[in-house]
Amino acid sequence: MSTYSIEQSAEQIYHPNIKEYFNEVIQSYINGSYRSAVVMLYSVVVCDLIYKLKDLKELYDDATAKDILTKIEEVQKKDPKSGGWEGVLIEEVKERTFLLEPADKISIDALRLHRHLSAHPVLTQQDLLSTPNKETVRALIRNMLEGLLIKNPVISKSVFYTLLEDLKQHKDFFSDDISLEKYIESRYLKNTNEQMINSIFKELWGITFNCPSDECKANREINFRTLKILYKKYRTSLLVFIDQNKIPFNKFNEEDEEVLIRMTVFFGSNPELYSFVEEHNQTKLKAKIDSSWELKVRSPFLRESMEKHFDYLIEDLHWTDYTFEERFHAIRFLRKEELELLLTWASENDCVDKYYDLLIQQFIHSENFDTADHNYEVIIKPNLNKFNREQFLELFDGINKNRQCHAHRFAKGNNSNIKAHSDLRLGSDFDYEGKFRHVQFK
């Protein structure tokens, strides 16, 4: 069992000046000067709040920080000899920022009380100055380190808008989610608290899924990526928060196809979230999904498991009842982003074979020569070394039965390329001609 180390935790203190001041607290504590340690700790906490407010003002142009600092300066000017401004500072931070969680507010109030007892004589007591014991002082030090001193200064309730503007300005800078996560972790999330994360996630959800403005549309992708990162990182606590605050998470722009595509992807990756959608909203969402191939592909949360979702795609999404004209114009290719998403889901849910089964079905149900050639190049050719024996047999059987696959001008070349790989699974002496008479090779 590990023992908490004040010294090691002190190394994580955010502001360098505070780290230097805090050394006096440690020395007083080590020397057994517990009154001095408490008095100095209180001074360090007050200084830390001031430094962080100034950082917010200078680095983020934070309106809340500006207002609190202005108010403190006014209180000091009115009564320069009084320390009453310190109490005002603490109350303002408690009420108007996210720096202190509920337990931290109690801890800082306890520190302030012990500081008063340690610094100000009480005439009605035999010992004019109170002396806290070692255990109490250690607890106060630890609570202030964990609850305040090691946290970064992104504490204002307006931090969401700072984050939003930052994402907007740098949306083309992050080529992958790993670099984006590192950036927001370093600048915004490091040592932050649960209350702020909940607030950012709720607001980001609304901006991503329920905002119709042109600006929201222009920045929807970077906001969506950030939303996914937050949920992945804080999933456990966010599930509790969403369960207690379902209404904001039941609002989405049902008329915007781009919103619905991203929402279904989010639910598809995190099906537990769909349970928080109220029944009438589920009905509306299902109706939209039923009318869209893109949404159907992205909606595994409507089925019992990811494996069942692939079964649905394999069995139910091909020979749909179209008129001749509708069938001719129907674009039902699995696009690159859909292929990548489905492979990710299959890999995460241990059903990769189902993914390759789907690719084969998509190809052998090609509805014209051009579609067959496209499907071969995009979904069959890159995966030939992944297919097993049964899948090769299904592939050749499908080519044999579908003229669109075996009669177009590139068919013989494509079939020969397939055979070069299938021989490794079926054997070089396999009777292709006897079993699949329409499949010809170069």
Coordinates of C-alpha atoms in Angstrom, one line a residue:
M1 CA 0.0 0.0 0.0
S2 CA 1.5 3.3 -1.1
T3 CA 1.9 6.2 1.4
Y4 CA 0.9 9.7 0.4
S5 CA 3.9 12.0 0.1
I6 CA 3.5 15.8 0.6
E7 CA 6.9 16.4 -0.9
Q8 CA 6.1 14.5 -4.1
S9 CA 2.7 16.1 -4.5
A10 CA 4.3 19.5 -4.0
E11 CA 6.4 19.0 -7.1
Q12 CA 3.1 19.1 -9.1
I13 CA 2.2 22.6 -7.9
Y14 CA 1.1 24.6 -10.9
H15 CA 2.7 28.1 -10.3
P16 CA 6.5 28.3 -9.7
N17 CA 6.1 31.1 -7.1
I18 CA 3.6 29.1 -5.1
K19 CA 6.0 26.1 -5.2
E20 CA 8.6 28.3 -3.6
Y21 CA 6.3 29.7 -1.0
F22 CA 5.1 26.2 -0.1
N23 CA 8.6 25.2 0.9
E24 CA 8.0 27.3 4.1
V25 CA 4.9 25.3 4.8
I26 CA 6.8 22.0 4.6
Q27 CA 9.7 23.3 6.7
S28 CA 7.3 24.5 9.4
Y29 CA 5.5 21.2 9.4
I30 CA 8.7 19.1 9.5
N31 CA 10.0 21.2 12.4
G32 CA 6.8 20.7 14.4
S33 CA 5.7 24.4 14.1
Y34 CA 2.2 23.5 13.3
R35 CA 0.7 26.9 13.9
S36 CA 3.2 28.5 11.6
A37 CA 2.5 25.8 9.0
V38 CA -1.2 26.5 9.0
V39 CA -0.8 30.3 8.9
M40 CA 1.6 30.1 6.0
L41 CA -0.5 27.5 4.2
Y42 CA -3.5 29.9 4.3
S43 CA -1.3 32.7 2.9
V44 CA -0.1 30.4 0.1
V45 CA -3.7 29.5 -0.8
V46 CA -4.7 33.1 -1.0
C47 CA -1.6 33.9 -3.2
D48 CA -2.4 30.9 -5.4
L49 CA -5.9 32.1 -6.0
I50 CA -4.6 35.6 -7.0
Y51 CA -2.0 34.1 -9.3
K52 CA -4.5 31.9 -11.1
L53 CA -7.0 34.7 -11.5
K54 CA -4.2 36.9 -13.0
D55 CA -3.2 34.1 -15.4
L56 CA -6.8 33.7 -16.5
K57 CA -7.0 37.4 -17.1
E58 CA -3.8 37.7 -19.0
L59 CA -3.7 34.3 -20.9
Y60 CA -7.4 33.8 -21.6
D61 CA -8.9 37.3 -21.3
D62 CA -11.3 35.8 -18.8
A63 CA -14.1 38.2 -17.9
T64 CA -14.9 36.4 -14.6
A65 CA -11.3 36.6 -13.4
K66 CA -11.2 40.3 -14.4
D67 CA -14.3 41.0 -12.4
I68 CA -13.1 39.2 -9.3
L69 CA -9.7 40.9 -9.3
T70 CA -11.4 44.3 -9.7
K71 CA -13.8 43.6 -6.8
I72 CA -10.9 42.6 -4.6
E73 CA -8.9 45.7 -5.4
E74 CA -11.9 47.9 -4.5
V75 CA -12.4 46.1 -1.2
Q76 CA -8.7 46.6 -0.4
K77 CA -8.8 50.3 -1.3
K78 CA -11.8 50.9 1.1
D79 CA -10.0 49.3 4.0
P80 CA -6.3 48.8 3.3
K81 CA -5.4 47.6 6.9
S82 CA -8.1 44.9 6.9
G83 CA -7.7 41.4 5.7
G84 CA -11.4 41.2 4.9
W85 CA -10.6 41.1 1.1
E86 CA -9.2 37.6 1.6
G87 CA -12.6 36.3 2.6
V88 CA -14.2 38.0 -0.3
L89 CA -11.7 36.5 -2.6
I90 CA -12.4 33.0 -1.3
E91 CA -16.2 33.4 -1.6
E92 CA -16.0 34.8 -5.1
V93 CA -13.9 31.9 -6.3
K94 CA -16.2 29.4 -4.5
E95 CA -19.3 30.9 -6.1
R96 CA -18.1 31.9 -9.6
T97 CA -15.5 29.5 -10.7
F98 CA -15.1 25.7 -11.0
L99 CA -11.7 25.6 -9.3
L100 CA -13.2 24.2 -6.0
E101 CA -15.4 21.2 -5.9
P102 CA -17.9 20.9 -3.0
A103 CA -15.4 19.0 -0.8
D104 CA -12.7 21.5 -1.6
K105 CA -14.9 24.4 -0.4
I106 CA -15.4 22.7 2.9
S107 CA -11.6 22.1 3.2
I108 CA -10.7 25.7 2.5
D109 CA -13.3 26.9 5.0
A110 CA -11.7 24.5 7.6
L111 CA -8.2 25.9 6.8
R112 CA -9.4 29.5 7.2
L113 CA -10.9 28.6 10.6
H114 CA -7.7 26.9 11.8
R115 CA -5.7 29.8 10.5
H116 CA -7.8 32.3 12.6
L117 CA -7.4 30.1 15.7
S118 CA -3.6 29.8 15.1
A119 CA -3.0 33.5 14.3
H120 CA -5.4 35.4 16.5
P121 CA -5.4 35.2 20.4
V122 CA -8.7 34.2 22.0
L123 CA -8.9 36.0 25.4
T124 CA -11.4 33.6 26.9
Q125 CA -9.1 30.6 26.6
Q126 CA -6.2 29.7 28.8
D127 CA -4.0 29.1 25.7
L128 CA -4.5 32.2 23.8
L129 CA -3.4 30.6 20.5
S130 CA -4.8 27.3 19.4
T131 CA -2.3 24.6 18.4
P132 CA -3.5 22.1 15.8
N133 CA -2.1 18.6 16.0
K134 CA 0.2 17.0 13.4
E135 CA -2.6 14.9 11.8
T136 CA -4.9 17.9 11.3
V137 CA -2.1 20.0 9.7
R138 CA -1.1 17.1 7.4
A139 CA -4.7 16.7 6.3
L140 CA -5.1 20.5 5.6
I141 CA -1.9 20.5 3.6
R142 CA -2.9 17.5 1.5
N143 CA -6.4 18.9 0.9
M144 CA -5.0 22.2 -0.3
L145 CA -2.5 20.5 -2.6
E146 CA -5.0 18.1 -4.2
G147 CA -8.0 20.5 -4.2
L148 CA -6.2 23.7 -5.4
L149 CA -2.5 24.1 -5.6
I150 CA -1.7 21.5 -8.3
K151 CA -4.6 22.6 -10.5
N152 CA -4.1 24.7 -13.6
P153 CA -5.8 28.1 -13.8
V154 CA -8.5 27.2 -16.3
I155 CA -11.2 27.6 -13.7
S156 CA -13.8 30.2 -14.9
K157 CA -17.3 29.2 -15.9
S158 CA -16.6 30.8 -19.3
V159 CA -13.7 28.4 -20.0
F160 CA -16.1 26.5 -22.4
Y161 CA -16.2 29.5 -24.7
T162 CA -12.4 29.9 -24.5
L163 CA -12.1 26.2 -25.5
L164 CA -14.6 26.6 -28.3
E165 CA -12.8 29.6 -29.8
D166 CA -9.5 27.8 -29.5
L167 CA -10.8 24.7 -31.3
K168 CA -12.3 27.0 -34.0
Q169 CA -8.9 28.7 -34.7
H170 CA -6.9 25.4 -34.7
K171 CA -9.4 23.0 -36.3
D172 CA -7.2 22.3 -39.3
F173 CA -4.1 21.9 -37.1
F174 CA -4.8 18.5 -35.6
S175 CA -4.5 15.7 -38.2
D176 CA -5.5 13.0 -35.8
D177 CA -7.3 12.6 -32.5
I178 CA -4.1 11.7 -30.6
S179 CA -2.6 15.1 -31.2
L180 CA -5.9 16.8 -30.4
E181 CA -6.2 14.9 -27.1
K182 CA -2.7 15.9 -26.1
Y183 CA -3.4 19.5 -26.8
I184 CA -6.7 19.9 -24.9
E185 CA -5.3 17.7 -22.1
S186 CA -2.3 20.0 -21.6
R187 CA -4.1 23.3 -22.1
Y188 CA -7.5 22.6 -20.5
L189 CA -8.0 19.2 -18.8
K190 CA -4.8 18.7 -16.8
N191 CA -5.7 18.6 -13.1
T192 CA -9.2 20.0 -13.7
N193 CA -12.2 18.8 -11.8
E194 CA -15.3 16.7 -12.5
Q195 CA -17.7 19.6 -12.3
M196 CA -16.0 21.5 -15.1
I197 CA -15.7 18.4 -17.3
N198 CA -19.4 17.8 -16.9
S199 CA -20.2 21.4 -17.8
I200 CA -17.9 21.4 -20.9
F201 CA -19.3 18.1 -22.1
K202 CA -22.9 19.2 -21.8
E203 CA -22.3 22.5 -23.6
L204 CA -20.2 20.7 -26.3
W205 CA -23.0 18.2 -26.8
G206 CA -25.5 21.1 -27.5
I207 CA -23.1 22.8 -29.9
T208 CA -22.4 19.6 -31.8
F209 CA -25.9 18.1 -32.0
N210 CA -28.4 20.9 -31.5
C211 CA -27.0 24.1 -33.0
P212 CA -28.2 25.1 -36.5
S213 CA -26.0 28.2 -37.0
D214 CA -23.5 28.4 -39.8
E215 CA -20.7 28.7 -37.3
C216 CA -21.7 25.5 -35.5
K217 CA -21.8 23.7 -38.8
A218 CA -18.4 25.0 -39.9
N219 CA -16.8 23.8 -36.6
R220 CA -18.9 20.7 -36.0
E221 CA -16.3 18.1 -36.9
I222 CA -13.6 19.5 -34.5
N223 CA -16.2 19.8 -31.7
F224 CA -17.4 16.3 -32.4
R225 CA -13.9 14.9 -32.1
T226 CA -13.4 16.8 -28.8
L227 CA -16.7 15.4 -27.5
K228 CA -15.5 11.8 -28.3
I229 CA -12.2 12.5 -26.5
L230 CA -13.9 13.8 -23.4
Y231 CA -16.3 10.8 -23.2
K232 CA -13.5 8.3 -23.7
K233 CA -11.4 9.9 -21.0
Y234 CA -14.2 10.6 -18.4
R235 CA -16.7 7.9 -19.3
T236 CA -17.6 6.7 -15.8
S237 CA -18.2 10.1 -14.3
L238 CA -20.0 11.4 -17.4
L239 CA -22.4 8.5 -17.4
V240 CA -23.5 9.4 -13.8
F241 CA -23.9 13.0 -14.8
I242 CA -25.9 12.2 -17.9
D243 CA -28.2 9.9 -15.9
Q244 CA -28.9 12.7 -13.5
N245 CA -29.3 15.3 -16.3
K246 CA -31.1 13.6 -19.2
I247 CA -32.9 16.6 -20.7
P248 CA -29.9 18.4 -22.3
F249 CA -28.8 15.1 -23.9
N250 CA -32.3 14.5 -25.4
K251 CA -32.0 17.6 -27.7
F252 CA -30.7 17.1 -31.2
N253 CA -31.4 18.7 -34.6
E254 CA -33.4 15.8 -36.3
E255 CA -33.6 17.7 -39.6
D256 CA -29.8 17.9 -40.1
E257 CA -28.4 14.8 -41.8
E258 CA -24.8 15.7 -40.7
V259 CA -25.9 15.9 -37.1
L260 CA -27.7 12.5 -37.3
I261 CA -24.6 10.9 -38.9
R262 CA -22.4 12.0 -36.1
M263 CA -24.9 11.2 -33.4
T264 CA -25.4 7.6 -34.7
V265 CA -21.6 7.2 -34.9
F266 CA -21.4 8.4 -31.3
F267 CA -24.2 6.1 -30.1
G268 CA -22.7 3.3 -32.2
S269 CA -19.4 3.5 -30.4
N270 CA -21.1 4.0 -27.1
P271 CA -24.4 2.2 -27.2
E272 CA -25.0 2.7 -23.4
L273 CA -25.8 6.4 -24.2
Y274 CA -28.8 5.4 -26.3
S275 CA -30.5 4.2 -23.2
F276 CA -30.7 7.8 -22.0
V277 CA -32.7 8.9 -25.1
E278 CA -36.4 9.2 -24.2
E279 CA -38.8 7.0 -26.1
H280 CA -40.4 9.7 -28.2
N281 CA -36.9 10.8 -29.3
Q282 CA -35.9 7.2 -30.0
T283 CA -39.0 6.9 -32.3
K284 CA -38.0 10.0 -34.3
L285 CA -34.4 8.8 -34.6
K286 CA -35.4 5.3 -35.7
A287 CA -37.6 6.9 -38.4
K288 CA -34.7 8.9 -39.7
I289 CA -32.4 5.9 -39.7
D290 CA -34.9 3.7 -41.6
S291 CA -34.9 6.2 -44.4
S292 CA -31.1 6.5 -44.8
W293 CA -28.5 4.0 -45.9
E294 CA -25.8 6.1 -44.3
L295 CA -27.6 6.1 -40.9
K296 CA -28.4 2.4 -41.1
V297 CA -24.7 1.5 -41.5
R298 CA -23.9 3.6 -38.4
S299 CA -26.6 2.3 -36.0
P300 CA -25.4 -0.9 -34.3
F301 CA -27.0 0.5 -31.0
L302 CA -30.4 -0.6 -32.4
R303 CA -29.4 -4.2 -32.3
E304 CA -28.4 -6.6 -29.5
S305 CA -24.7 -6.7 -30.4
M306 CA -22.2 -5.6 -33.0
E307 CA -22.3 -9.1 -34.4
K308 CA -26.0 -8.8 -34.9
H309 CA -25.5 -5.4 -36.6
F310 CA -23.2 -7.0 -39.1
D311 CA -25.7 -9.8 -39.7
Y312 CA -28.3 -7.1 -40.4
L313 CA -26.1 -5.4 -42.9
I314 CA -25.2 -8.6 -44.6
E315 CA -28.7 -10.0 -44.8
D316 CA -31.1 -7.0 -45.1
L317 CA -29.4 -4.2 -47.0
H318 CA -29.0 -5.5 -50.5
W319 CA -31.9 -6.6 -52.6
T320 CA -34.2 -3.8 -51.3
D321 CA -37.4 -3.2 -53.3
Y322 CA -36.5 -0.4 -55.7
T323 CA -38.2 0.6 -58.9
F324 CA -35.9 0.1 -61.9
E325 CA -35.2 3.8 -62.0
E326 CA -34.4 3.9 -58.3
R327 CA -32.2 0.8 -58.5
F328 CA -30.2 2.4 -61.3
H329 CA -29.5 5.6 -59.5
A330 CA -29.1 4.2 -55.9
I331 CA -25.7 4.9 -54.5
R332 CA -25.1 2.3 -51.9
F333 CA -21.3 2.0 -51.9
L334 CA -19.6 1.5 -48.6
R335 CA -17.5 4.7 -48.5
K336 CA -14.0 4.9 -47.1
E337 CA -15.1 6.4 -43.8
E338 CA -17.8 3.8 -43.4
L339 CA -15.3 1.0 -44.1
E340 CA -12.9 2.4 -41.6
L341 CA -15.6 2.8 -39.0
L342 CA -17.0 -0.7 -39.5
L343 CA -13.6 -2.3 -39.3
T344 CA -12.9 -0.4 -36.1
W345 CA -16.2 -1.6 -34.6
A346 CA -15.6 -5.2 -35.7
S347 CA -12.1 -5.2 -34.2
E348 CA -13.3 -3.7 -30.9
N349 CA -16.1 -6.3 -30.7
D350 CA -14.2 -9.4 -31.9
C351 CA -16.2 -10.0 -35.1
V352 CA -13.8 -9.1 -37.8
D353 CA -14.9 -12.1 -39.9
K354 CA -18.3 -10.6 -40.1
Y355 CA -16.8 -7.4 -41.5
Y356 CA -15.2 -9.4 -44.4
D357 CA -18.4 -11.3 -44.9
L358 CA -20.1 -7.9 -45.4
L359 CA -17.5 -6.8 -47.9
I360 CA -18.1 -9.9 -50.0
Q361 CA -21.9 -9.5 -49.9
Q362 CA -21.5 -5.9 -50.9
F363 CA -19.5 -7.0 -54.0
I364 CA -21.5 -10.0 -55.1
H365 CA -24.7 -7.9 -55.0
S366 CA -23.3 -5.3 -57.3
E367 CA -26.1 -4.0 -59.5
N368 CA -24.2 -3.0 -62.6
F369 CA -20.8 -3.4 -64.2
D370 CA -19.4 0.0 -62.9
T371 CA -20.6 -0.8 -59.4
A372 CA -19.0 -4.3 -59.6
D373 CA -15.7 -2.8 -60.7
H374 CA -15.8 -0.1 -58.0
N375 CA -16.6 -2.6 -55.3
Y376 CA -13.8 -4.9 -56.4
E377 CA -11.2 -2.2 -56.4
V378 CA -12.3 -0.6 -53.1
I379 CA -13.4 -3.4 -50.9
I380 CA -12.3 -6.8 -52.3
K381 CA -8.8 -6.2 -53.8
P382 CA -7.3 -4.6 -50.6
N383 CA -8.6 -7.4 -48.4
L384 CA -7.8 -10.6 -50.4
N385 CA -5.1 -11.7 -48.0
K386 CA -7.7 -11.5 -45.1
F387 CA -10.4 -13.9 -46.4
N388 CA -10.7 -17.4 -45.1
R389 CA -11.7 -20.5 -47.1
E390 CA -15.4 -20.2 -46.6
Q391 CA -15.3 -16.5 -47.6
F392 CA -13.5 -17.3 -50.9
L393 CA -16.1 -20.0 -51.7
E394 CA -18.8 -17.4 -51.0
L395 CA -17.0 -14.9 -53.1
F396 CA -16.7 -17.1 -56.2
D397 CA -20.2 -18.4 -55.8
G398 CA -21.5 -14.9 -55.8
I399 CA -19.5 -13.9 -58.8
N400 CA -20.8 -17.0 -60.6
K401 CA -24.4 -16.1 -59.9
N402 CA -24.2 -12.4 -60.6
R403 CA -23.6 -11.4 -64.3
Q404 CA -22.6 -7.9 -63.2
C405 CA -19.6 -9.5 -61.5
H406 CA -18.6 -12.1 -64.0
A407 CA -19.4 -10.5 -67.4
H408 CA -17.8 -7.1 -67.3
R409 CA -14.6 -6.3 -69.2
F410 CA -12.3 -6.5 -66.2
A411 CA -13.8 -9.6 -64.7
K412 CA -11.2 -12.1 -65.9
G413 CA -8.3 -10.0 -64.6
N414 CA -10.0 -9.5 -61.3
N415 CA -10.8 -13.2 -61.0
S416 CA -7.2 -14.2 -61.7
N417 CA -6.1 -11.8 -59.0
I418 CA -8.6 -13.4 -56.6
K419 CA -7.4 -16.9 -57.5
A420 CA -3.8 -16.0 -56.8
H421 CA -4.9 -15.5 -53.1
S422 CA -7.6 -18.2 -53.0
D423 CA -5.2 -20.9 -54.1
L424 CA -3.5 -20.5 -50.7
R425 CA -6.8 -21.3 -49.0
L426 CA -8.5 -23.7 -51.4
G427 CA -5.5 -25.4 -52.9
S428 CA -4.0 -24.9 -56.4
D429 CA -5.8 -28.0 -57.6
F430 CA -9.2 -26.7 -56.7
D431 CA -11.8 -27.3 -59.4
Y432 CA -12.9 -23.7 -60.1
E433 CA -14.3 -24.5 -63.6
G434 CA -16.4 -27.4 -62.3
K435 CA -17.9 -25.5 -59.4
F436 CA -18.2 -22.0 -60.8
R437 CA -18.7 -22.3 -64.6
H438 CA -19.3 -18.6 -65.2
V439 CA -16.1 -17.5 -63.4
Q440 CA -13.3 -17.2 -66.1
F441 CA -9.7 -16.3 -65.7
K442 CA -7.0 -14.8 -67.9

